[in-house]
Coordinates of C-alpha atoms and ligand atoms in Angstrom, one line a residue:
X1 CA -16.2 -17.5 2.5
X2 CA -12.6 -18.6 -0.1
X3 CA -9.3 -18.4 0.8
X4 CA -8.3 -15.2 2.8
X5 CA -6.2 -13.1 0.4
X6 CA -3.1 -13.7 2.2
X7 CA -3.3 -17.4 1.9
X8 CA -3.3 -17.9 -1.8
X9 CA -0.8 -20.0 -3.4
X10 CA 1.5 -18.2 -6.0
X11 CA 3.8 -15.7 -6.3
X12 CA 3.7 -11.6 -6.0
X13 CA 5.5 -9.4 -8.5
X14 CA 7.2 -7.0 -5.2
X15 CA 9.2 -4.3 -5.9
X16 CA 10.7 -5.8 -8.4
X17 CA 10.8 -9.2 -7.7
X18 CA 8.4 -12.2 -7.7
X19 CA 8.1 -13.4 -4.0
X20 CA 6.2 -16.0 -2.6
X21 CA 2.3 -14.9 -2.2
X22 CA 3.0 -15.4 1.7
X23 CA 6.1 -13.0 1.5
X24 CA 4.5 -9.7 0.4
X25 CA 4.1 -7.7 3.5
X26 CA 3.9 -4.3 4.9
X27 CA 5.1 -3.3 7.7
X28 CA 2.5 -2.0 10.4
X29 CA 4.2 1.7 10.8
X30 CA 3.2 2.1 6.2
X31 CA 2.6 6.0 5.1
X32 CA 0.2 4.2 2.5
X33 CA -2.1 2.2 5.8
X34 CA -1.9 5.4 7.9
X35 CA -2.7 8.6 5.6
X36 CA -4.2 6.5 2.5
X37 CA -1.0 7.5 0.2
X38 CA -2.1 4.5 -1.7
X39 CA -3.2 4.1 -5.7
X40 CA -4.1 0.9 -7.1
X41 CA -5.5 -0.7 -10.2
X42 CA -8.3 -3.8 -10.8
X43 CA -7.5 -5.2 -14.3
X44 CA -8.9 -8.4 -15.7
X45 CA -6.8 -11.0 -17.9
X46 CA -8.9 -12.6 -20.9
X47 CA -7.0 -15.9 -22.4
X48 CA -3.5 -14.9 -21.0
X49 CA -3.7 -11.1 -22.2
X50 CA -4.8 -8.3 -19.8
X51 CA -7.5 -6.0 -21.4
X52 CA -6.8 -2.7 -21.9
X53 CA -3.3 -3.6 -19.6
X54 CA -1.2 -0.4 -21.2
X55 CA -3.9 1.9 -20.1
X56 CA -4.3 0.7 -16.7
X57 CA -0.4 0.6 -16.1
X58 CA -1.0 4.7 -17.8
X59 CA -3.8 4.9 -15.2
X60 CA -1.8 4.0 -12.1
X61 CA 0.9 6.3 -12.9
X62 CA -1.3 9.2 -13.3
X63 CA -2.8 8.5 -9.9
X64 CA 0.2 8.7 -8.3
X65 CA 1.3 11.3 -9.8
X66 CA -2.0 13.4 -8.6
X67 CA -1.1 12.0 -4.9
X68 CA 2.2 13.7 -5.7
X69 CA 4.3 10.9 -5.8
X70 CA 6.2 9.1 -8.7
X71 CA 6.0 5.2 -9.3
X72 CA 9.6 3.9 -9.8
X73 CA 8.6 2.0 -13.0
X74 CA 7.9 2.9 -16.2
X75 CA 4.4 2.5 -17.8
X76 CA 6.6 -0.5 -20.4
X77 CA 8.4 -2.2 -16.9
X78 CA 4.6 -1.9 -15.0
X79 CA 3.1 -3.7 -18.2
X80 CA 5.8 -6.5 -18.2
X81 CA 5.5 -7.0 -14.0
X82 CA 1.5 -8.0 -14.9
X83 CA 2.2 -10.2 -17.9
X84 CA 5.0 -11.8 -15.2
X85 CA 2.2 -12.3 -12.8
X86 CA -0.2 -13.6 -14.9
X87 CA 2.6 -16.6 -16.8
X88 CA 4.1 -17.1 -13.8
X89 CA 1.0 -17.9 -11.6
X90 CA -0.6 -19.7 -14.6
X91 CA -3.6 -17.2 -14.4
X92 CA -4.5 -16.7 -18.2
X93 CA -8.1 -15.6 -17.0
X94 CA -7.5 -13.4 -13.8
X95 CA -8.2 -10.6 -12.1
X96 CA -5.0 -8.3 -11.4
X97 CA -4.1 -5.9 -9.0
X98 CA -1.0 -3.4 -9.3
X99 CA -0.8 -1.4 -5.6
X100 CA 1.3 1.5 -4.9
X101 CA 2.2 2.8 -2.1
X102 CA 4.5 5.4 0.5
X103 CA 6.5 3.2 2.7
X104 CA 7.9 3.6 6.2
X105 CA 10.6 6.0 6.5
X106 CA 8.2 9.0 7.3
X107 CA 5.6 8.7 9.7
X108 CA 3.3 11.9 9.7
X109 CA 1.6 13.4 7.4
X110 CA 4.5 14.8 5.6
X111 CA 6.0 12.0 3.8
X112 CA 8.5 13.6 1.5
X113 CA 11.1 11.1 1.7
X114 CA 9.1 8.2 1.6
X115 CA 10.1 4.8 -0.8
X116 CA 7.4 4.5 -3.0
X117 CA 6.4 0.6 -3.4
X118 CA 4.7 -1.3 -6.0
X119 CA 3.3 -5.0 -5.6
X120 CA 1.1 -6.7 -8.4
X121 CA -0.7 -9.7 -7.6
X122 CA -3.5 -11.6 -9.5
X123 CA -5.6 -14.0 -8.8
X124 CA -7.9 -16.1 -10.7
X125 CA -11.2 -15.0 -11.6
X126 CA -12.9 -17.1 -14.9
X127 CA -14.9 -14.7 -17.3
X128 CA -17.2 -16.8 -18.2
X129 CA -21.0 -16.2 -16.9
X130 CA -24.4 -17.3 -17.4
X131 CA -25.4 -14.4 -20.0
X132 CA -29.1 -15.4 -19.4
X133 CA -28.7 -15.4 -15.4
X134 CA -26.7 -12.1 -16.0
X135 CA -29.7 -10.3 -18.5
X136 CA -31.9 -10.8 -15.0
X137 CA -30.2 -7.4 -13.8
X138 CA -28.7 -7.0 -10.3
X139 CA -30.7 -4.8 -7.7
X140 CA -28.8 -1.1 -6.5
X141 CA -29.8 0.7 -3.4
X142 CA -29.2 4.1 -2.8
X143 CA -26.3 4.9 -1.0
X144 CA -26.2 8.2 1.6
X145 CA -22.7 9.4 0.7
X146 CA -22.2 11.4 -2.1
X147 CA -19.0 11.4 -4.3
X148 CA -16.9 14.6 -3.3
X149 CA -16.3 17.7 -4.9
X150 CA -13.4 17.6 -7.3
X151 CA -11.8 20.7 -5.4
X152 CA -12.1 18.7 -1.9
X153 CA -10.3 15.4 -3.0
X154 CA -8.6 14.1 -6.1
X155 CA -11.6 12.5 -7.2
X156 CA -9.9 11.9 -10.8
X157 CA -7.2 9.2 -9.0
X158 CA -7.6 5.5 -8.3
X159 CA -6.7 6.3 -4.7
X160 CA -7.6 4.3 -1.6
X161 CA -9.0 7.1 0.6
X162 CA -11.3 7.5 -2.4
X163 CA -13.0 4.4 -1.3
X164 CA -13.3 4.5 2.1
X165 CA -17.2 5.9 1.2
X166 CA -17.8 3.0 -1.2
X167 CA -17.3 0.4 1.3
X168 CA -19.7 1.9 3.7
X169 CA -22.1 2.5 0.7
X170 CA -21.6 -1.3 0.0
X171 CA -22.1 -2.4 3.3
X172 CA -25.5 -0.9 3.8
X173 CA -26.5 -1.2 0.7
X174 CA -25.7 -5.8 1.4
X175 CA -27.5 -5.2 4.5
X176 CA -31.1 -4.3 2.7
X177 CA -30.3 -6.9 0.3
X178 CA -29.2 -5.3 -3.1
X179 CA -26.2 -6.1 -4.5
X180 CA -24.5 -3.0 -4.8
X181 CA -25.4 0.8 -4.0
X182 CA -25.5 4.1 -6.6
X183 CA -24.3 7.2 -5.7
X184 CA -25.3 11.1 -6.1
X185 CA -22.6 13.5 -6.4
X186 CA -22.0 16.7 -4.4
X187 CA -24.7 18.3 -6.6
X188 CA -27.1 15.3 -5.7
X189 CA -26.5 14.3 -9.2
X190 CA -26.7 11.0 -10.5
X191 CA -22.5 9.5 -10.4
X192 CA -21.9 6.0 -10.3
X193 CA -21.8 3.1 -8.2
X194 CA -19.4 1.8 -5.5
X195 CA -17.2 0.1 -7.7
X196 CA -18.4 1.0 -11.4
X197 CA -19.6 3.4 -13.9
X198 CA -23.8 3.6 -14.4
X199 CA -25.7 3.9 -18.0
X200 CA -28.8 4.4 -18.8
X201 CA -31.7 3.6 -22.1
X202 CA -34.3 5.8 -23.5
X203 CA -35.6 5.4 -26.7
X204 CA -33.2 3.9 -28.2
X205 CA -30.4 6.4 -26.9
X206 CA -27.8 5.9 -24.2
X207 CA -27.4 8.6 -21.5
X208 CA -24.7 8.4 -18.6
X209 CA -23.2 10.7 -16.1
X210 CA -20.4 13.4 -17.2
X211 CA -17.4 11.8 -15.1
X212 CA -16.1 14.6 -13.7
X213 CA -16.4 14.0 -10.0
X214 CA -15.5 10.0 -10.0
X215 CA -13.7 7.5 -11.9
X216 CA -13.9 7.8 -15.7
X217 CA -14.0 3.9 -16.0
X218 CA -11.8 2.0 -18.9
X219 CA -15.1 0.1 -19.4
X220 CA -16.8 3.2 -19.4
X221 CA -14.8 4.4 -22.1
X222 CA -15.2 0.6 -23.8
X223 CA -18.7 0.6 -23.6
X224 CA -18.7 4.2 -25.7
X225 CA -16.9 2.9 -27.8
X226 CA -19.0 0.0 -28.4
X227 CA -22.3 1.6 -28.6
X228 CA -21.2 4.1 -30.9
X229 CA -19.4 1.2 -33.5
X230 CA -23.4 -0.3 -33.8
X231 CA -24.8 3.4 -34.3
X232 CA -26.2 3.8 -30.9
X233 CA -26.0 7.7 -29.9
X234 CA -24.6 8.5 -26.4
X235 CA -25.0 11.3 -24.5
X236 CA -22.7 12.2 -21.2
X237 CA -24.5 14.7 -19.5
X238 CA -26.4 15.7 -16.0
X239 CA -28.7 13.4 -14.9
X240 CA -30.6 13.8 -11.8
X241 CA -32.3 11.2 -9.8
X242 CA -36.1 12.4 -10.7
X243 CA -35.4 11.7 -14.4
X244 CA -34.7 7.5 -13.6
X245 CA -38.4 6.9 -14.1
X246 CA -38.2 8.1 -17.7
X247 CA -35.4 5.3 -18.4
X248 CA -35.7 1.6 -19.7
X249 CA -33.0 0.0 -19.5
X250 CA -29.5 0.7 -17.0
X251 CA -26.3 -1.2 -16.9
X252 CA -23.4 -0.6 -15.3
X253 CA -19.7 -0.9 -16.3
X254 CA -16.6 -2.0 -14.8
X255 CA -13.3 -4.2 -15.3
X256 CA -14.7 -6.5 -12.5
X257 CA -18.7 -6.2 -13.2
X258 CA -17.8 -5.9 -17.0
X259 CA -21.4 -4.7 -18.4
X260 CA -24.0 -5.9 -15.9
X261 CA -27.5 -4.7 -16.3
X262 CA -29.8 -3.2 -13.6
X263 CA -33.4 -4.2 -12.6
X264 CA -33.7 -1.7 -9.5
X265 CA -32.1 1.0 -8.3
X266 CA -34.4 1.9 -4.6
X267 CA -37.8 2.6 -6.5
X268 CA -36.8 2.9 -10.0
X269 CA -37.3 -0.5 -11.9
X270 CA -35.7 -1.5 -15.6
X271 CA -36.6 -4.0 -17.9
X272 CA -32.8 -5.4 -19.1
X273 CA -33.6 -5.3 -22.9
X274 CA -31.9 -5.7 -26.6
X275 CA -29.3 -3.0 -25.9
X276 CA -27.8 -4.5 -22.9
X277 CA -27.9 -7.7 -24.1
X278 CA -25.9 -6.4 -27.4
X279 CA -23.3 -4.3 -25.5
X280 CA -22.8 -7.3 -22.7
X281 CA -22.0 -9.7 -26.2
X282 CA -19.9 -7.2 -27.9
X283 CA -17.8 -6.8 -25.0
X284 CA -16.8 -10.3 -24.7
X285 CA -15.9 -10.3 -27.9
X286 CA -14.1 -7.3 -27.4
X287 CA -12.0 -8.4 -24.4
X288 CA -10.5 -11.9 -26.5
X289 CA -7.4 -11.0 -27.2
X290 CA -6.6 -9.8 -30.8
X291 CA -5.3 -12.5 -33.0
X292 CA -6.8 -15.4 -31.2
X293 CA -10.7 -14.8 -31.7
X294 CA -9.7 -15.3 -34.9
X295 CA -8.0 -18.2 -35.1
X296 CA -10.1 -19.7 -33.3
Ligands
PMP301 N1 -15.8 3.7 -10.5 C1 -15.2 3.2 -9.4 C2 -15.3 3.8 -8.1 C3 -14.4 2.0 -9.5 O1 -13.8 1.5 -8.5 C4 -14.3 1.4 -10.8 C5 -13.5 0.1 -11.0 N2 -12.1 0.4 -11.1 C6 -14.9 2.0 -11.9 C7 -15.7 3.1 -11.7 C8 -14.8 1.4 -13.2 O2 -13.5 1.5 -13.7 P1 -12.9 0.6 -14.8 O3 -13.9 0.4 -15.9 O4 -11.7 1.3 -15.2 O5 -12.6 -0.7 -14.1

């Protein structure tokens, strides 16, 4: 096991100011610990640049917002506290973590009053991977919890309560040995996994979930975006767990798992093919930042 998360060296952006990593504390009696009144983001930082960083920043607001709560800082002000973290920790390829949260001065579940709190801290996480070792595929079991119904949580946020699921899923997924676990939705549809948006190949066509009922992934939307710019047809639409037979190829998509391709999920096997292997290329690319891929 590293470093616990509350020994690294380095500084946290903290309401506003950069404290030392040691120094950024809640207290014990925290809305956001208590009633889950919490929103945060996972970013990724490519060559000193975070990818995507204005849409996160977007992102984070938004999930407050749904939590009914507003984030003191401005989309421009959150995107300048992550470039701070990043040049001030010397992290130019980092993962990065902007948390919100309801602080102290109401305890119950009312918690009209409350200061809201933002911390961003980010800590170093190289890109660079072993494309070859990566093409293997990882192994998914099948996790028992579904993702809720929209109209029983606000499934659409980055929230922490949304996750409380996901690390069970995880957990017992790790203890029969696969790395990660895929979830059904409330309709026993196929959604995603615990911490990323799922894909799936069939003659020559990609097919993933409609994210309705889960996170509707930046990489998600990257990996789109990618597919279609080489002509690859995508269709978002139903899938249900029968139909994974009938597919070649799966990957899944995430800031932290980037595009990962599958060789299980429970019973269902995939070959990790030419597709894969041209989207996982084309999104290293695609994460350099612009200018410097270039130049280079
Ligand atoms: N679903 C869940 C549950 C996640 O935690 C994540 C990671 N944030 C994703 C999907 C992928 O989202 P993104 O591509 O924006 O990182």
């Amino acid at each position: 096991m590293g470093v616990s998360f509350d020994k690294i060296d380095g500084v946290i952006w903290y309401d506003g100011k950069l404290v030392p990593w040691g120094d950024a504390n809640v207290h014990v009696l925290t809305h956001g610990l208590h009633y889950a009144s919490c929103v945060f983001e996972g970013e990724r930082a490519y060559g000193g640049k975070i990818f995507k960083g204005t849409e996160h920043s977007e992102r984070l607001k938004n999930s407050g917002r749904i939590l009914d709560f507003e984030i003191p800082w401005s989309v421009a002000e959150i995107d300048a506290a992550k470039q701070l973290v990043i040049d001030k920790n010397n992290l130019p390829d980092a993962y990065v973590r902007p948390v919100a949260w309801r602080g102290s001065e109401m305890m119950g579940v009312s918690a009209q009053t409350n200061t809201i709190h933002l911390a961003v801290a980010a800590w170093e996480w190289p890109s660079y991977f072993d494309p070859a070792e990566k093409l293997k595929g990882i192994r998914i079991g099948l996790a028992e919890y579904r993702r809720p119904d929209p109209r029983t949580i606000p499934a659409m946020a980055k929230a922490a309560g949304l996750y409380m699921i996901c690390t069970i899923s995880k957990h017992k997924a790790e203890r029969e040995g696969y790395a990660d676990a895929m979830m059904l939705d409330w309709q026993d549809r196929v959604a995603e996994c615990t911490g990323a948006n799922i894909f799936f190949i069939k003659d020559g066509k990609i097919h993933t979930p409609i994210a309705d009922c889960f996170l509707a992934g930046i990489t998600r939307a990257t990996a789109i975006d990618l597919a279609k710019r080489r002509g690859i047809e995508v269709i978002e639409r139903r899938i249900m767990p029968d139909e994974l037979s009938s597919f070649s190829e799966c990957f899944i998509t995430g800031t932290a798992a980037e595009i990962t391709p599958v060789s299980e999920i429970a019973k269902w096997k995939f070959t990790p093919g030419a597709i894969s292997e041209q989207l996982m290329a084309d999104y290293t690319a695609e994460v350099q930042p612009k200018g410097k891929a270039a130049a280079a």
